[in-house]
PDB file of C-alpha atoms in Angstrom:
ATOM      1  CA  GLU A   1      58.748  25.477  59.513  1.00 74.00           C
ATOM      2  CA  PRO A   2      55.861  27.482  58.042  1.00 79.00           C
ATOM      3  CA  GLU A   3      56.045  28.123  54.332  1.00 90.00           C
ATOM      4  CA  VAL A   4      54.313  29.966  51.535  1.00 94.00           C
ATOM      5  CA  THR A   5      52.570  27.661  49.088  1.00 95.00           C
ATOM      6  CA  GLN A   6      51.487  28.343  45.521  1.00 97.00           C
ATOM      7  CA  THR A   7      49.214  26.540  43.100  1.00 96.00           C
ATOM      8  CA  PRO A   8      49.408  25.460  40.400  1.00 96.00           C
ATOM      9  CA  SER A   9      53.121  24.881  39.909  1.00 95.00           C
ATOM     10  CA  HIS A  10      52.698  25.206  36.149  1.00 96.00           C
ATOM     11  CA  GLN A  11      49.818  26.746  34.210  1.00 97.00           C
ATOM     12  CA  VAL A  12      49.480  26.691  30.445  1.00 98.00           C
ATOM     13  CA  THR A  13      46.889  28.968  28.932  1.00 97.00           C
ATOM     14  CA  GLN A  14      45.936  30.413  25.592  1.00 97.00           C
ATOM     15  CA  MET A  15      46.383  34.070  24.789  1.00 97.00           C
ATOM     16  CA  GLY A  16      43.323  36.061  25.804  1.00 97.00           C
ATOM     17  CA  GLN A  17      42.263  33.657  28.537  1.00 97.00           C
ATOM     18  CA  GLU A  18      41.923  34.578  32.183  1.00 98.00           C
ATOM     19  CA  VAL A  19      44.158  32.905  34.749  1.00 98.00           C
ATOM     20  CA  ILE A  20      44.131  32.915  38.529  1.00 97.00           C
ATOM     21  CA  LEU A  21      47.283  32.128  40.414  1.00 98.00           C
ATOM     22  CA  ARG A  22      46.833  31.112  44.018  1.00 97.00           C
ATOM     23  CA  CYS A  23      48.987  31.559  47.068  1.00 97.00           C
ATOM     24  CA  VAL A  24      48.642  30.673  50.725  1.00 96.00           C
ATOM     25  CA  PRO A  25      50.907  33.017  52.726  1.00 94.00           C
ATOM     26  CA  ILE A  26      52.249  32.248  56.165  1.00 91.00           C
ATOM     27  CA  SER A  27      49.375  32.604  58.589  1.00 86.00           C
ATOM     28  CA  ASN A  28      50.620  35.355  60.910  1.00 86.00           C
ATOM     29  CA  HIS A  29      52.100  37.502  58.158  1.00 89.00           C
ATOM     30  CA  LEU A  30      50.564  40.857  57.360  1.00 87.00           C
ATOM     31  CA  TYR A  31      52.083  41.905  54.045  1.00 91.00           C
ATOM     32  CA  PHE A  32      51.716  39.996  50.803  1.00 94.00           C
ATOM     33  CA  TYR A  33      53.418  40.410  47.464  1.00 96.00           C
ATOM     34  CA  TRP A  34      53.487  39.194  43.910  1.00 97.00           C
ATOM     35  CA  TYR A  35      56.680  39.264  41.871  1.00 97.00           C
ATOM     36  CA  ARG A  36      57.337  38.223  38.306  1.00 97.00           C
ATOM     37  CA  GLN A  37      60.430  36.750  36.687  1.00 96.00           C
ATOM     38  CA  ILE A  38      60.606  36.431  32.940  1.00 95.00           C
ATOM     39  CA  LEU A  39      62.944  33.563  32.040  1.00 89.00           C
ATOM     40  CA  GLY A  40      66.583  34.607  32.323  1.00 86.00           C
ATOM     41  CA  GLN A  41      65.761  38.014  33.782  1.00 90.00           C
ATOM     42  CA  LYS A  42      65.617  39.522  37.219  1.00 91.00           C
ATOM     43  CA  VAL A  43      62.746  39.278  39.643  1.00 95.00           C
ATOM     44  CA  GLU A  44      60.397  42.264  39.352  1.00 95.00           C
ATOM     45  CA  PHE A  45      57.930  43.592  41.902  1.00 95.00           C
ATOM     46  CA  LEU A  46      54.298  43.619  40.809  1.00 97.00           C
ATOM     47  CA  VAL A  47      52.160  44.499  43.791  1.00 96.00           C
ATOM     48  CA  SER A  48      52.027  44.621  47.563  1.00 94.00           C
ATOM     49  CA  PHE A  49      48.914  44.054  49.654  1.00 93.00           C
ATOM     50  CA  TYR A  50      48.256  45.028  53.234  1.00 90.00           C
ATOM     51  CA  ASN A  51      45.140  45.304  55.336  1.00 88.00           C
ATOM     52  CA  ASN A  52      42.988  43.988  52.499  1.00 89.00           C
ATOM     53  CA  GLU A  53      44.045  46.544  49.960  1.00 92.00           C
ATOM     54  CA  ILE A  54      46.824  47.259  47.508  1.00 95.00           C
ATOM     55  CA  SER A  55      49.542  49.288  49.204  1.00 92.00           C
ATOM     56  CA  GLU A  56      51.797  49.678  46.185  1.00 92.00           C
ATOM     57  CA  LYS A  57      51.915  48.525  42.583  1.00 94.00           C
ATOM     58  CA  SER A  58      54.441  48.739  39.798  1.00 94.00           C
ATOM     59  CA  GLU A  59      54.030  49.987  36.241  1.00 94.00           C
ATOM     60  CA  ILE A  60      53.744  46.361  35.143  1.00 94.00           C
ATOM     61  CA  PHE A  61      50.602  45.920  37.244  1.00 96.00           C
ATOM     62  CA  ASP A  62      48.122  47.416  34.814  1.00 94.00           C
ATOM     63  CA  ASP A  63      44.357  46.996  34.532  1.00 94.00           C
ATOM     64  CA  GLN A  64      44.774  43.420  33.337  1.00 96.00           C
ATOM     65  CA  PHE A  65      45.980  42.428  36.781  1.00 97.00           C
ATOM     66  CA  SER A  66      44.096  42.233  40.034  1.00 97.00           C
ATOM     67  CA  VAL A  67      44.728  40.765  43.457  1.00 97.00           C
ATOM     68  CA  GLU A  68      42.378  39.545  46.081  1.00 94.00           C
ATOM     69  CA  ARG A  69      42.369  37.941  49.480  1.00 91.00           C
ATOM     70  CA  PRO A  70      38.973  36.239  49.305  1.00 84.00           C
ATOM     71  CA  ASP A  71      39.243  34.548  52.681  1.00 85.00           C
ATOM     72  CA  GLY A  72      41.645  34.496  55.590  1.00 76.00           C
ATOM     73  CA  SER A  73      44.207  32.307  53.914  1.00 85.00           C
ATOM     74  CA  ASN A  74      44.333  32.601  50.124  1.00 92.00           C
ATOM     75  CA  PHE A  75      45.923  35.432  48.161  1.00 95.00           C
ATOM     76  CA  THR A  76      45.260  35.418  44.425  1.00 97.00           C
ATOM     77  CA  LEU A  77      46.616  37.117  41.346  1.00 98.00           C
ATOM     78  CA  LYS A  78      44.268  37.327  38.379  1.00 97.00           C
ATOM     79  CA  ILE A  79      45.307  38.161  34.842  1.00 97.00           C
ATOM     80  CA  ARG A  80      42.168  38.963  32.866  1.00 96.00           C
ATOM     81  CA  SER A  81      43.295  38.537  29.295  1.00 95.00           C
ATOM     82  CA  THR A  82      46.710  36.948  29.071  1.00 97.00           C
ATOM     83  CA  LYS A  83      49.300  38.034  26.516  1.00 96.00           C
ATOM     84  CA  LEU A  84      52.333  36.140  25.269  1.00 97.00           C
ATOM     85  CA  GLU A  85      54.579  38.475  27.258  1.00 96.00           C
ATOM     86  CA  ASP A  86      52.856  37.441  30.497  1.00 97.00           C
ATOM     87  CA  SER A  87      54.721  34.135  30.270  1.00 97.00           C
ATOM     88  CA  ALA A  88      56.924  34.128  33.350  1.00 97.00           C
ATOM     89  CA  MET A  89      57.457  32.690  36.779  1.00 96.00           C
ATOM     90  CA  TYR A  90      55.171  34.345  39.328  1.00 97.00           C
ATOM     91  CA  PHE A  91      56.241  34.373  42.942  1.00 97.00           C
ATOM     92  CA  CYS A  92      54.094  35.091  45.938  1.00 97.00           C
ATOM     93  CA  ALA A  93      55.818  36.315  49.097  1.00 95.00           C
ATOM     94  CA  SER A  94      54.703  37.205  52.578  1.00 92.00           C
ATOM     95  CA  TYR A  95      56.289  39.304  55.239  1.00 85.00           C
ATOM     96  CA  ARG A  96      55.722  39.779  58.928  1.00 78.00           C
ATOM     97  CA  GLY A  97      57.514  43.090  59.220  1.00 71.00           C
ATOM     98  CA  LEU A  98      60.930  41.883  60.325  1.00 61.00           C
ATOM     99  CA  ASN A  99      62.495  42.578  56.957  1.00 69.00           C
ATOM    100  CA  GLU A 100      62.569  39.007  55.783  1.00 78.00           C
ATOM    101  CA  GLN A 101      60.228  38.015  52.994  1.00 85.00           C
ATOM    102  CA  TYR A 102      59.336  34.390  52.537  1.00 90.00           C
ATOM    103  CA  PHE A 103      58.856  33.322  48.958  1.00 93.00           C
ATOM    104  CA  GLY A 104      56.632  30.580  47.621  1.00 95.00           C
ATOM    105  CA  PRO A 105      57.967  28.059  45.093  1.00 94.00           C
ATOM    106  CA  GLY A 106      56.468  29.994  42.190  1.00 96.00           C
ATOM    107  CA  THR A 107      53.950  29.319  39.445  1.00 97.00           C
ATOM    108  CA  ARG A 108      55.302  28.989  35.947  1.00 96.00           C
ATOM    109  CA  LEU A 109      52.818  30.578  33.551  1.00 98.00           C
ATOM    110  CA  THR A 110      53.070  29.718  29.879  1.00 97.00           C
ATOM    111  CA  VAL A 111      50.872  31.654  27.459  1.00 97.00           C
ATOM    112  CA  THR A 112      50.565  30.122  23.997  1.00 97.00           C
TER     113      THR A 112
ATOM    114  CA  ALA V   1      64.773  55.440  42.172  1.00 64.00           C
ATOM    115  CA  GLN V   2      66.447  52.738  44.154  1.00 74.00           C
ATOM    116  CA  THR V   3      68.672  50.519  42.043  1.00 87.00           C
ATOM    117  CA  VAL V   4      70.562  47.321  42.735  1.00 93.00           C
ATOM    118  CA  THR V   5      73.348  46.352  40.341  1.00 95.00           C
ATOM    119  CA  GLN V   6      75.128  43.056  39.910  1.00 97.00           C
ATOM    120  CA  SER V   7      77.862  43.490  37.333  1.00 94.00           C
ATOM    121  CA  GLN V   8      78.862  39.829  37.013  1.00 96.00           C
ATOM    122  CA  PRO V   9      76.367  37.891  34.874  1.00 95.00           C
ATOM    123  CA  GLU V  10      78.323  34.657  35.393  1.00 97.00           C
ATOM    124  CA  MET V  11      80.987  33.405  37.775  1.00 97.00           C
ATOM    125  CA  SER V  12      82.638  30.044  38.201  1.00 97.00           C
ATOM    126  CA  VAL V  13      84.546  28.501  41.085  1.00 97.00           C
ATOM    127  CA  GLN V  14      86.331  25.259  41.733  1.00 97.00           C
ATOM    128  CA  GLU V  15      84.764  23.028  44.357  1.00 97.00           C
ATOM    129  CA  ALA V  16      86.169  23.805  47.838  1.00 97.00           C
ATOM    130  CA  GLU V  17      87.437  27.206  46.715  1.00 97.00           C
ATOM    131  CA  THR V  18      86.122  30.649  47.637  1.00 98.00           C
ATOM    132  CA  VAL V  19      84.179  32.965  45.380  1.00 98.00           C
ATOM    133  CA  THR V  20      82.882  36.517  45.817  1.00 98.00           C
ATOM    134  CA  LEU V  21      79.802  37.879  44.100  1.00 98.00           C
ATOM    135  CA  SER V  22      79.497  41.645  43.788  1.00 98.00           C
ATOM    136  CA  CYS V  23      76.538  43.934  44.334  1.00 97.00           C
ATOM    137  CA  THR V  24      76.192  47.691  44.477  1.00 96.00           C
ATOM    138  CA  TYR V  25      73.088  49.625  45.317  1.00 92.00           C
ATOM    139  CA  ASP V  26      71.814  53.131  45.426  1.00 88.00           C
ATOM    140  CA  THR V  27      69.825  54.569  48.304  1.00 80.00           C
ATOM    141  CA  SER V  28      69.423  57.831  50.140  1.00 76.00           C
ATOM    142  CA  GLU V  29      68.398  56.068  53.327  1.00 75.00           C
ATOM    143  CA  SER V  30      70.608  55.503  56.334  1.00 73.00           C
ATOM    144  CA  ASP V  31      68.745  52.519  57.705  1.00 78.00           C
ATOM    145  CA  TYR V  32      67.813  49.623  55.465  1.00 82.00           C
ATOM    146  CA  TYR V  33      68.371  45.925  54.886  1.00 87.00           C
ATOM    147  CA  LEU V  34      70.205  44.096  52.158  1.00 90.00           C
ATOM    148  CA  PHE V  35      69.662  40.495  51.127  1.00 93.00           C
ATOM    149  CA  TRP V  36      71.189  37.758  49.043  1.00 96.00           C
ATOM    150  CA  TYR V  37      68.815  35.187  47.581  1.00 95.00           C
ATOM    151  CA  LYS V  38      69.764  31.926  45.907  1.00 96.00           C
ATOM    152  CA  GLN V  39      67.719  30.573  43.022  1.00 94.00           C
ATOM    153  CA  PRO V  40      68.600  26.981  42.080  1.00 93.00           C
ATOM    154  CA  PRO V  41      67.325  25.352  38.864  1.00 89.00           C
ATOM    155  CA  SER V  42      64.012  24.662  40.631  1.00 87.00           C
ATOM    156  CA  ARG V  43      63.607  28.480  40.610  1.00 87.00           C
ATOM    157  CA  GLN V  44      62.654  28.598  44.276  1.00 89.00           C
ATOM    158  CA  MET V  45      63.886  31.809  45.939  1.00 91.00           C
ATOM    159  CA  ILE V  46      65.917  30.956  49.034  1.00 92.00           C
ATOM    160  CA  LEU V  47      67.195  33.587  51.454  1.00 91.00           C
ATOM    161  CA  VAL V  48      70.941  33.111  51.940  1.00 95.00           C
ATOM    162  CA  ILE V  49      71.890  36.002  54.182  1.00 94.00           C
ATOM    163  CA  ARG V  50      70.785  39.464  55.216  1.00 91.00           C
ATOM    164  CA  GLN V  51      72.597  42.543  56.460  1.00 91.00           C
ATOM    165  CA  GLU V  52      71.211  45.392  58.515  1.00 87.00           C
ATOM    166  CA  ALA V  53      72.757  48.635  57.337  1.00 85.00           C
ATOM    167  CA  TYR V  54      73.099  50.150  60.782  1.00 84.00           C
ATOM    168  CA  LYS V  55      75.183  47.190  61.952  1.00 84.00           C
ATOM    169  CA  GLN V  56      78.867  47.581  61.241  1.00 82.00           C
ATOM    170  CA  GLN V  57      79.593  43.905  61.688  1.00 91.00           C
ATOM    171  CA  ASN V  58      79.357  41.873  58.506  1.00 95.00           C
ATOM    172  CA  ALA V  59      76.723  39.130  58.555  1.00 94.00           C
ATOM    173  CA  THR V  60      77.815  35.492  58.458  1.00 95.00           C
ATOM    174  CA  GLU V  61      75.828  32.309  57.936  1.00 94.00           C
ATOM    175  CA  ASN V  62      78.025  29.210  57.959  1.00 96.00           C
ATOM    176  CA  ARG V  63      80.000  29.273  54.674  1.00 97.00           C
ATOM    177  CA  PHE V  64      78.320  32.483  53.511  1.00 98.00           C
ATOM    178  CA  SER V  65      79.455  35.928  54.573  1.00 97.00           C
ATOM    179  CA  VAL V  66      79.101  39.452  53.310  1.00 97.00           C
ATOM    180  CA  ASN V  67      81.475  42.336  52.850  1.00 96.00           C
ATOM    181  CA  PHE V  68      79.310  45.360  53.504  1.00 94.00           C
ATOM    182  CA  GLN V  69      80.841  48.726  52.640  1.00 93.00           C
ATOM    183  CA  LYS V  70      78.169  51.252  53.513  1.00 90.00           C
ATOM    184  CA  ALA V  71      79.984  54.347  52.257  1.00 90.00           C
ATOM    185  CA  ALA V  72      80.710  52.676  48.931  1.00 92.00           C
ATOM    186  CA  LYS V  73      77.189  51.166  48.812  1.00 92.00           C
ATOM    187  CA  SER V  74      78.685  47.787  48.146  1.00 94.00           C
ATOM    188  CA  PHE V  75      77.364  44.450  49.410  1.00 94.00           C
ATOM    189  CA  SER V  76      79.306  41.444  48.189  1.00 97.00           C
ATOM    190  CA  LEU V  77      78.667  37.796  49.026  1.00 98.00           C
ATOM    191  CA  LYS V  78      81.540  35.478  49.813  1.00 98.00           C
ATOM    192  CA  ILE V  79      81.019  31.736  49.554  1.00 98.00           C
ATOM    193  CA  SER V  80      83.756  29.705  51.216  1.00 98.00           C
ATOM    194  CA  ASP V  81      84.476  26.026  50.622  1.00 97.00           C
ATOM    195  CA  SER V  82      82.164  26.037  47.591  1.00 98.00           C
ATOM    196  CA  GLN V  83      80.034  22.961  47.107  1.00 97.00           C
ATOM    197  CA  LEU V  84      78.327  21.579  44.008  1.00 97.00           C
ATOM    198  CA  GLY V  85      74.986  22.435  45.589  1.00 96.00           C
ATOM    199  CA  ASP V  86      75.926  26.105  45.620  1.00 97.00           C
ATOM    200  CA  ALA V  87      75.522  26.242  41.837  1.00 97.00           C
ATOM    201  CA  ALA V  88      72.598  28.579  41.257  1.00 97.00           C
ATOM    202  CA  MET V  89      71.570  32.081  40.313  1.00 96.00           C
ATOM    203  CA  TYR V  90      72.241  34.561  43.101  1.00 97.00           C
ATOM    204  CA  PHE V  91      70.283  37.784  43.477  1.00 96.00           C
ATOM    205  CA  CYS V  92      71.123  40.772  45.615  1.00 96.00           C
ATOM    206  CA  ALA V  93      68.051  42.663  46.849  1.00 94.00           C
ATOM    207  CA  SER V  94      67.107  45.641  48.928  1.00 88.00           C
ATOM    208  CA  PRO V  95      63.914  47.383  49.943  1.00 76.00           C
ATOM    209  CA  PRO V  96      63.782  50.905  48.530  1.00 66.00           C
ATOM    210  CA  GLY V  97      64.185  53.814  50.898  1.00 60.00           C
ATOM    211  CA  ARG V  98      60.993  55.433  52.024  1.00 58.00           C
ATOM    212  CA  SER V  99      58.722  52.647  50.912  1.00 59.00           C
ATOM    213  CA  ASN V 100      56.863  51.220  53.866  1.00 63.00           C
ATOM    214  CA  THR V 101      55.450  48.372  51.849  1.00 75.00           C
ATOM    215  CA  GLY V 102      58.536  46.185  52.187  1.00 80.00           C
ATOM    216  CA  LYS V 103      58.802  45.436  48.468  1.00 86.00           C
ATOM    217  CA  LEU V 104      62.191  44.181  47.287  1.00 90.00           C
ATOM    218  CA  ILE V 105      64.247  45.564  44.413  1.00 91.00           C
ATOM    219  CA  PHE V 106      66.440  42.878  42.852  1.00 94.00           C
ATOM    220  CA  GLY V 107      69.677  43.006  40.947  1.00 95.00           C
ATOM    221  CA  GLN V 108      70.063  41.304  37.598  1.00 95.00           C
ATOM    222  CA  GLY V 109      71.504  38.158  39.122  1.00 96.00           C
ATOM    223  CA  THR V 110      74.791  36.265  38.902  1.00 97.00           C
ATOM    224  CA  THR V 111      74.867  32.674  37.698  1.00 96.00           C
ATOM    225  CA  LEU V 112      77.388  30.696  39.727  1.00 98.00           C
ATOM    226  CA  GLN V 113      78.903  27.545  38.290  1.00 97.00           C
ATOM    227  CA  VAL V 114      80.768  25.197  40.626  1.00 97.00           C
ATOM    228  CA  LYS V 115      83.294  22.936  38.935  1.00 97.00           C
ATOM    229  CA  PRO V 116      84.122  19.548  40.487  1.00 95.00           C
TER     230      PRO V 116
END
């Protein structure tokens, strides 16, 4: 069964550093998403991406964040200058339009 | 704004028994989907079951079923014959109304403990 993959599974970085989280969505899906889950809290929407552009973003998704689909397969989330409060689990999801989103296993980001 | 509320932070159930997790939501739409996701300690998000709002019949997937009360905007998850592997965090989720981006709004989650 096709699946969404994410790398790395765990990233440790120092405050102020840039990080890039990578995702490979399911190949025939058209919509892509990033969500964030701070430990012990609910999953929060960050951004959706369709037709090579951002279709919606949340208040969390400020200028420090950017997304890109550099080729036909990868979907990346970049955080330019990480803060302690960016420590969280980041989930990538993709969606074909049948109202079922497929989630990747997540990347645990730890900012020290 | 669309909201999804899970009022039970923690629930516990004896193995082989039945447990019901509650969820309420707020929407002005008449047609939408509702989902339950399971998040085990690995933190992977696993779709458990989904309900289409225009369908009156409650969705069922093996031991998992929902009690969907559209007028009350209630969407509870029933787990029958609970197993140790059902222990996890469970999230209720729904896409917001007029959004065509498909983003999901999640509830706060319910941690389910299964006692042997």
